[in-house]
Amino acid sequence: MDNEVIISLKGVKKAFGGVTVVDNFNLDVNKGEFVTFLGPSGCGKSTTLRMIAGFEKPTEGEILLNGKDIINLPPYKRPINTVFQRYALFPYLDVYDNVAFGLKLKKIPVQVTKKDGSVVTKMKHLSRQEIDEKVLRALRVVDLEELENRDISTLSGGQQQRVAIARAIVNEPEILLLDEPLGALDLKMRKDMQLELKDMHKKLGITFIYVTHDQEEALTMSDKIVVMKDGEIQQIGTPTDIYNEPVNAFVANFIGESNIYNARMLGEKKVGFLHHQFDCVDDFPVGEKVDVVIRPEDVRLTPIKDESEANGQLVGKIISRVFKGVHFEYTVMVGKSELICQTRNDKGDSGLVSISINPNDIQIMKKEITTNLFPEAWINKNNEVMISDDPFACNIAQLLPGSHVDEEGYLVSKEGKRYDLNDADVIAEIAIPDVTVTDGHDNGQSNGVVVQTIYKGDHWQILVRTEEEEDFFVDTQYTYNEGDLVSVSAPKEAIKLTIKGSIDKYEI
């Protein structure tokens, strides 16, 4: 219902120096919800949060708080508090005084009766007792009530984060904004704090809007997830909806592990990929190219001695087996394509397997053809991106804003952290106009064969398929025929990269 909406963003756009970083952002947040903005670095999620807080003003659009436009309302007049990744605590104050700092400056309206009987409103500072009560209540929520006299410098990172949250909630905001507040914590502490934050949200009953690039964090804590890419919303939904029903290949790949394949509809509720026809539950026009997503846990494996024993749809060969605590993760080669599978049962570390996939577990999505998307790319030891098993020169510094590559080839953040990105999984994108095609093989960065040609009025758009079954869409002024052998190339600056998962796991 409309009266449950606490904050609404309508057609919000933000541009810096003519560069749009948030575009056509539309979202309703209900009272008491835990909403997470999820996306790669530079996608506009923190900028959106800053516009809600009042630190940035939208270039276009409206931001409504309880139905009233707050675009021109300064941050200190909004019933909104923010917790940042860098906690910005006062090192010379103890825990109590850090939390009480804002309360000591705060004035509240008080009704005062004058001698003549008239009632006037005066602004009055909170009493010492009122401050004590509010501070201790906030410290209880974050489980720090026994540390009120401790110096900030003696606290762990997790405890400092709790102090920052207590300082934010002590003013009893209607909305709490959290901008990657767990980013400075180690992995174990971050996982513990995810659960604690969710518990705090239940205790407080206020609206949380959280920013992260960590998919597990978003799935663990959120009531609603807003997946962003390039300043635009890709999908809004519950964690279950986002995971089970991604609307496009980007969302599928960004949320959890996925097998994504180029596919074609071969008939009514029949789709072809991995050189096999599968039954499915989604219906698209026959002949249409689509993306197929299969989650690793939805693949069933049965060890076999030879292909004659196969009772599934495919036969593959196990090439790797990794135990991940609650399940085994297998990489299975089906022809020249990889299939990632997860199962609680040990299937051995090698050998042939029969592969079965239920029609309900085959998610089919409309193929995005405004850009070439390669969700299974990775970085090699030379800091090149591997697409279709071929190296393409790229700029890995785009994976971490403000970073650079040192003389040893490591990525270095502006804070001085170093990352070894050899074998890092990434999503690579190349705009269709940035791909060039030349006749014959070995004349570019990757070889392929023309499998489709479409005349677009003033140019041809051709589809080049490599031996590893990666597809390149290419715009060209020249005529090609299906079956022609060609090479494709793309300049370094045209290749856009997105890290899969958190870049923190590559820190050295």
XYZ file of C-alpha atoms in Angstrom:
508
model
C 0.000 0.000 0.000
C 1.114 3.575 -0.683
C 1.035 4.515 3.007
C 3.701 1.843 3.691
C 6.201 3.561 1.388
C 8.684 5.616 3.391
C 10.966 6.777 0.582
C 10.421 6.882 -3.154
C 12.868 7.686 -5.954
C 11.235 8.679 -9.230
C 13.219 9.090 -12.447
C 16.361 9.996 -10.517
C 19.424 10.869 -12.585
C 22.855 12.082 -11.506
C 25.565 13.358 -13.813
C 29.030 14.676 -13.007
C 30.598 16.857 -15.680
C 28.296 15.497 -18.347
C 28.957 11.859 -17.374
C 25.812 10.085 -16.171
C 26.495 7.833 -13.176
C 22.860 7.119 -12.176
C 20.067 7.087 -14.751
C 16.282 6.649 -14.595
C 16.358 5.212 -11.079
C 12.865 4.305 -9.837
C 12.345 2.611 -6.470
C 9.843 2.488 -3.591
C 11.158 1.467 -0.171
C 8.639 0.365 2.442
C 8.799 1.163 6.142
C 10.894 -1.354 8.044
C 12.400 -2.995 4.955
C 16.032 -4.068 4.616
C 16.900 -2.994 1.062
C 20.305 -3.630 -0.500
C 21.840 -1.861 -3.496
C 24.072 -4.498 -5.095
C 26.452 -4.078 -7.988
C 30.102 -3.827 -9.076
C 32.333 -0.887 -8.184
C 31.370 2.236 -10.093
C 27.781 1.181 -10.829
C 26.252 4.178 -8.998
C 24.999 2.528 -5.808
C 26.920 4.786 -3.369
C 25.969 7.872 -5.370
C 22.306 6.875 -5.050
C 22.744 6.446 -1.304
C 24.352 9.889 -1.031
C 21.394 11.440 -2.868
C 19.006 9.853 -0.353
C 21.165 11.187 2.492
C 21.283 14.673 0.964
C 25.035 14.781 0.319
C 24.398 14.896 -3.449
C 21.553 16.555 -5.335
C 19.960 14.718 -8.291
C 20.407 16.201 -11.749
C 16.841 15.111 -12.536
C 13.990 13.350 -10.756
C 12.336 13.339 -7.344
C 13.131 11.887 -3.929
C 10.043 11.702 -1.723
C 10.158 11.017 2.021
C 6.730 10.081 3.359
C 5.296 11.622 0.196
C 7.144 14.966 0.479
C 9.919 16.103 -1.849
C 13.211 16.391 0.093
C 15.590 17.279 -2.746
C 16.250 20.745 -1.288
C 16.237 19.587 2.337
C 19.765 19.613 3.854
C 21.132 16.358 5.339
C 20.872 17.508 8.969
C 17.141 18.115 8.574
C 16.413 14.657 7.173
C 15.422 11.844 9.585
C 18.191 9.802 8.005
C 21.604 8.752 9.368
C 24.506 7.155 7.511
C 27.156 4.609 8.506
C 30.218 4.725 6.250
C 32.856 2.101 5.481
C 35.382 4.300 7.280
C 33.663 4.792 10.578
C 34.865 8.415 11.124
C 34.949 7.949 14.904
C 36.628 10.540 17.134
C 39.856 8.886 18.388
C 40.174 11.278 21.357
C 36.703 10.373 22.717
C 35.691 7.159 24.441
C 32.814 4.938 23.297
C 30.185 6.769 25.326
C 31.187 10.239 24.111
C 31.412 9.095 20.477
C 27.833 7.845 20.645
C 26.622 10.863 22.638
C 28.337 13.464 20.452
C 25.329 14.275 18.280
C 22.908 14.205 21.202
C 24.899 16.863 23.073
C 24.440 19.223 20.141
C 20.830 18.314 19.486
C 17.941 20.549 20.498
C 14.349 19.412 20.799
C 11.126 21.479 20.864
C 9.628 21.851 24.344
C 6.269 23.397 25.279
C 6.743 26.110 27.965
C 3.915 27.895 29.820
C 4.612 31.576 30.483
C 3.450 33.549 33.538
C 0.499 34.939 31.621
C -0.695 31.389 30.864
C 0.284 31.381 27.189
C 2.178 28.363 25.790
C 5.238 28.816 23.623
C 7.648 26.378 21.975
C 11.323 26.658 22.855
C 14.300 24.643 21.616
C 16.088 22.952 24.494
C 19.167 20.727 24.829
C 18.635 17.198 26.101
C 19.311 16.663 29.790
C 22.205 14.526 30.994
C 19.748 11.842 32.076
C 18.014 11.817 28.678
C 21.380 11.497 26.922
C 22.410 8.667 29.260
C 19.223 6.740 28.581
C 19.493 7.090 24.800
C 23.225 6.203 24.684
C 22.840 3.120 26.888
C 19.829 1.961 24.857
C 21.863 2.273 21.629
C 24.854 0.467 23.151
C 22.592 -2.374 24.266
C 21.342 -2.824 20.720
C 24.930 -3.251 19.462
C 26.069 -5.304 22.500
C 28.601 -2.738 23.741
C 26.965 -1.591 26.993
C 29.940 -2.791 29.060
C 32.511 -0.939 26.920
C 31.190 2.603 27.222
C 34.392 3.907 28.882
C 36.844 2.230 26.490
C 39.107 4.264 24.205
C 38.299 3.862 20.500
C 41.895 2.849 19.748
C 41.569 -0.243 21.980
C 38.574 -1.639 20.084
C 38.628 -4.246 17.322
C 37.382 -3.392 13.845
C 34.037 -5.081 14.544
C 33.600 -3.181 17.806
C 34.413 0.127 16.099
C 31.805 -0.686 13.483
C 29.237 -1.254 16.223
C 30.112 2.114 17.784
C 29.516 3.784 14.403
C 26.111 2.083 14.156
C 25.220 3.061 17.735
C 26.107 6.681 16.967
C 23.847 6.543 13.911
C 20.829 4.968 15.651
C 21.000 6.982 18.873
C 19.217 9.852 17.139
C 16.354 7.486 16.297
C 16.332 8.022 12.515
C 13.504 6.764 10.346
C 16.031 5.425 7.830
C 19.555 4.092 8.371
C 21.885 4.159 5.357
C 24.887 1.818 5.390
C 27.590 2.335 2.750
C 29.675 -0.880 2.634
C 30.117 -0.780 6.439
C 31.712 -4.236 6.587
C 34.330 -3.614 3.905
C 37.170 -2.999 6.376
C 36.586 -6.236 8.336
C 38.210 -9.617 7.792
C 36.135 -12.434 6.272
C 35.102 -14.180 9.510
C 34.208 -10.925 11.270
C 32.268 -9.771 8.208
C 30.166 -12.943 8.211
C 29.479 -12.577 11.932
C 28.482 -8.936 11.495
C 26.103 -9.794 8.648
C 23.997 -11.809 11.079
C 24.319 -9.183 13.808
C 23.187 -6.397 11.467
C 20.134 -8.414 10.458
C 19.354 -8.947 14.150
C 19.776 -5.202 14.841
C 17.371 -4.452 12.012
C 14.730 -6.659 13.641
C 15.270 -5.052 17.058
C 15.087 -1.480 15.762
C 12.245 -1.961 13.288
C 13.468 0.933 11.137
C 14.276 1.011 7.429
C 17.791 -0.073 6.403
C 19.232 0.797 2.975
C 22.513 -1.023 2.500
C 25.192 -0.749 -0.193
C 27.509 -3.644 -1.067
C 29.261 -5.383 -3.941
C 29.203 -8.686 -2.027
C 26.469 -11.013 -3.300
C 26.509 -13.265 -0.237
C 26.025 -10.234 2.007
C 23.012 -9.138 -0.034
C 21.440 -12.606 -0.074
C 22.027 -13.112 3.658
C 20.540 -9.875 4.983
C 18.072 -8.347 2.546
C 14.311 -8.269 2.229
C 14.719 -6.664 -1.199
C 17.742 -6.475 -3.520
C 18.273 -3.801 -6.187
C 20.870 -5.046 -8.700
C 22.639 -2.182 -10.485
C 24.931 -1.937 -13.471
C 26.266 1.211 -15.183
C 23.985 3.446 -13.110
C 20.804 1.594 -14.066
C 18.613 -0.882 -12.219
C 18.819 -4.355 -13.735
C 16.394 -6.144 -11.401
C 14.499 -5.585 -8.150
C 13.266 -8.525 -6.101
C 13.591 -10.716 -3.050
C 16.846 -12.703 -2.663
C 14.975 -15.841 -3.760
C 13.546 -14.144 -6.871
C 16.886 -12.617 -7.838
C 18.691 -15.936 -7.456
C 16.101 -18.239 -9.025
C 14.650 -15.939 -11.693
C 17.397 -13.595 -12.979
C 16.156 -11.329 -15.766
C 19.408 -11.277 -17.722
C 22.850 -12.844 -17.931
C 24.492 -10.064 -15.923
C 22.211 -10.628 -12.915
C 22.556 -14.409 -13.188
C 26.321 -14.173 -13.169
C 26.570 -11.512 -10.510
C 24.309 -13.379 -8.074
C 25.990 -16.657 -7.242
C 27.627 -19.253 -9.468
C 26.021 -19.849 -12.853
C 26.474 -21.842 -16.021
C 25.503 -19.510 -18.865
C 25.365 -20.639 -22.474
C 24.481 -19.181 -25.833
C 21.401 -21.053 -26.991
C 18.705 -21.127 -29.645
C 15.018 -22.037 -29.409
C 14.530 -25.158 -31.518
C 10.808 -25.621 -31.035
C 7.938 -25.029 -28.624
C 9.548 -25.144 -25.156
C 12.652 -26.754 -26.620
C 16.091 -25.144 -26.478
C 19.444 -26.141 -27.932
C 22.807 -25.717 -26.203
C 25.859 -27.906 -25.531
C 25.002 -29.646 -28.822
C 21.796 -31.108 -27.337
C 18.082 -30.318 -27.418
C 16.522 -29.833 -23.966
C 12.930 -29.541 -22.847
C 12.274 -26.315 -20.935
C 9.355 -24.416 -19.372
C 9.943 -20.998 -20.989
C 8.478 -20.271 -24.398
C 10.294 -18.035 -26.902
C 9.880 -17.765 -30.695
C 11.394 -20.684 -32.585
C 14.830 -19.770 -33.942
C 15.435 -16.928 -31.459
C 18.878 -16.730 -29.861
C 18.632 -16.751 -26.063
C 20.801 -17.011 -22.956
C 20.434 -20.133 -20.823
C 21.281 -20.162 -17.105
C 21.732 -23.326 -15.037
C 22.705 -23.143 -11.372
C 25.478 -25.617 -10.397
C 23.338 -27.215 -7.677
C 20.672 -28.089 -10.276
C 22.975 -30.374 -12.284
C 22.725 -34.101 -11.460
C 25.758 -36.296 -12.054
C 25.916 -40.088 -12.247
C 29.327 -41.779 -12.608
C 29.499 -44.206 -15.559
C 32.161 -46.508 -17.008
C 31.424 -45.702 -20.647
C 28.911 -43.773 -22.738
C 26.678 -46.842 -23.201
C 25.662 -46.565 -19.514
C 24.503 -42.948 -19.834
C 20.848 -42.370 -18.924
C 20.934 -38.562 -18.849
C 20.955 -35.919 -21.543
C 24.720 -35.409 -21.742
C 27.978 -37.212 -21.087
C 30.924 -35.352 -19.608
C 34.336 -35.908 -18.091
C 35.268 -34.666 -14.604
C 38.413 -32.531 -14.788
C 38.427 -31.061 -11.276
C 36.901 -31.723 -7.859
C 37.011 -29.293 -4.912
C 35.521 -29.934 -1.468
C 33.911 -26.722 -0.183
C 32.774 -27.832 3.262
C 29.075 -28.439 2.607
C 29.363 -29.690 -0.955
C 31.741 -30.854 -3.671
C 32.215 -28.607 -6.698
C 32.991 -30.332 -9.982
C 34.151 -28.960 -13.296
C 32.937 -31.250 -16.058
C 33.936 -30.959 -19.714
C 31.089 -31.525 -22.162
C 32.809 -31.509 -25.519
C 34.810 -28.279 -25.372
C 32.484 -26.543 -22.899
C 32.748 -26.455 -19.114
C 29.847 -27.253 -16.793
C 30.136 -26.380 -13.083
C 28.227 -28.756 -10.783
C 27.705 -28.843 -7.006
C 26.616 -31.905 -5.058
C 26.756 -33.169 -1.476
C 27.740 -36.642 -2.703
C 31.291 -37.454 -3.719
C 31.391 -38.547 -7.364
C 35.142 -39.192 -7.453
C 37.880 -36.964 -8.806
C 37.879 -38.181 -12.421
C 36.013 -40.274 -14.942
C 32.900 -40.073 -17.086
C 29.526 -38.910 -15.774
C 26.001 -38.924 -17.118
C 24.445 -35.457 -16.792
C 20.758 -34.696 -16.202
C 19.068 -31.293 -16.000
C 15.394 -30.871 -15.088
C 13.385 -28.623 -17.473
C 12.310 -26.462 -14.497
C 15.976 -25.738 -13.742
C 16.748 -24.326 -17.193
C 16.271 -20.552 -16.974
C 15.901 -18.924 -20.397
C 16.375 -15.187 -20.870
C 16.129 -12.842 -23.792
C 19.591 -12.369 -25.213
C 21.168 -8.967 -24.840
C 22.613 -7.986 -28.192
C 23.424 -4.327 -27.535
C 26.792 -5.547 -26.323
C 28.946 -8.639 -26.407
C 28.787 -10.184 -22.935
C 31.282 -12.845 -21.864
C 30.315 -14.039 -18.373
C 32.953 -16.786 -18.153
C 36.045 -14.675 -18.833
C 39.119 -14.682 -16.589
C 42.410 -12.846 -16.132
C 45.671 -14.615 -17.032
C 49.152 -14.118 -15.526
C 49.884 -11.344 -18.049
C 46.838 -9.322 -16.927
C 45.045 -10.110 -20.186
C 41.414 -11.164 -20.236
C 40.792 -14.623 -21.643
C 37.740 -14.761 -23.910
C 37.060 -18.015 -25.726
C 40.513 -19.229 -24.571
C 42.154 -16.312 -26.390
C 44.008 -13.407 -24.687
C 42.739 -9.848 -25.143
C 44.694 -6.856 -23.834
C 42.675 -5.016 -21.177
C 42.943 -2.503 -18.334
C 42.565 -4.387 -15.035
C 42.732 -1.131 -13.034
C 39.077 -0.529 -13.937
C 38.163 -3.337 -11.522
C 39.034 -1.124 -8.530
C 38.467 2.657 -8.787
C 41.614 4.661 -8.055
C 43.933 1.663 -8.461
C 47.006 1.125 -10.620
C 49.205 -1.761 -11.758
C 52.699 -1.857 -10.210
C 55.954 -2.980 -11.859
C 55.394 -6.575 -10.728
C 51.960 -6.701 -12.366
C 49.920 -6.562 -9.166
C 46.859 -4.341 -8.843
C 47.392 -1.729 -6.104
C 44.482 0.141 -4.491
C 44.663 3.804 -3.504
C 45.022 2.565 0.097
C 48.061 0.484 -0.876
C 46.453 -2.971 -0.819
C 47.862 -5.370 -3.439
C 45.889 -7.917 -5.445
C 47.049 -10.852 -7.559
C 44.399 -11.249 -10.254
C 45.895 -14.268 -11.994
C 42.952 -16.656 -12.634
C 40.431 -14.073 -11.328
C 36.938 -14.656 -12.741
C 35.442 -11.637 -14.498
C 32.575 -10.622 -16.743
C 33.864 -9.009 -19.940
C 31.810 -6.701 -22.154
C 32.601 -5.261 -25.560
C 30.178 -2.977 -27.377
C 29.205 -4.357 -30.780
C 30.656 -1.384 -32.741
C 34.036 -1.873 -31.003
C 34.580 -5.371 -32.442
C 36.313 -5.576 -35.816
C 36.312 -8.525 -38.206
C 38.884 -9.563 -40.826
C 38.921 -12.337 -43.424
C 40.562 -15.646 -42.563
C 41.910 -17.112 -39.373
C 44.904 -15.890 -37.324
C 44.444 -12.280 -38.426
C 43.018 -11.054 -35.116
C 42.769 -12.013 -31.456
C 40.204 -14.821 -31.838
C 39.121 -17.054 -34.707
C 35.596 -18.028 -35.682
C 33.073 -18.786 -38.352
C 30.172 -16.606 -39.519
C 26.915 -18.301 -38.479
C 24.405 -15.480 -39.076
C 24.144 -12.293 -41.133
C 21.498 -9.570 -40.760
C 21.252 -6.418 -42.904
C 20.526 -3.383 -40.705
C 19.717 -0.870 -43.454
C 23.141 0.757 -43.773
C 25.398 -2.030 -42.484
C 25.547 -5.736 -41.786
C 25.475 -7.287 -38.334
C 27.121 -10.678 -38.346
C 27.415 -13.321 -35.662
C 30.844 -14.952 -35.374
C 31.068 -18.185 -33.378
C 34.404 -19.472 -32.113
C 35.406 -23.103 -31.811
C 34.735 -22.825 -28.050
C 31.187 -21.623 -28.908
C 31.616 -18.017 -27.783
C 29.631 -15.573 -29.917
C 30.795 -12.163 -31.153
C 28.254 -9.783 -32.695
C 30.018 -7.488 -35.166
C 28.832 -4.486 -37.197
C 30.505 -4.251 -40.606
C 30.091 -2.474 -43.935
C 31.286 -5.570 -45.785
C 29.261 -8.573 -46.891
C 29.999 -11.956 -45.343
C 28.401 -15.321 -45.985
C 27.491 -17.956 -43.433
C 30.400 -20.366 -43.143
C 33.128 -17.771 -43.838
C 36.257 -18.153 -41.679
C 37.105 -14.860 -39.965
C 39.088 -13.294 -37.111
C 37.817 -10.782 -34.555
C 39.627 -8.135 -32.510
C 38.847 -5.430 -29.960
C 40.986 -2.547 -28.659
C 42.166 -2.615 -25.049
C 40.189 0.466 -24.030
C 36.920 -0.994 -25.378
C 36.900 -4.011 -23.040
C 34.898 -3.426 -19.869
C 35.495 -5.750 -16.918
C 33.485 -6.608 -13.801
C 34.926 -8.776 -11.047
C 32.820 -11.809 -10.115
C 32.380 -11.881 -6.366
C 34.491 -9.777 -4.037
C 37.917 -8.571 -5.125
C 39.016 -9.029 -1.505
C 39.700 -12.740 -2.071
C 42.569 -11.829 -4.407
C 44.333 -9.604 -1.864
C 47.937 -10.605 -1.080
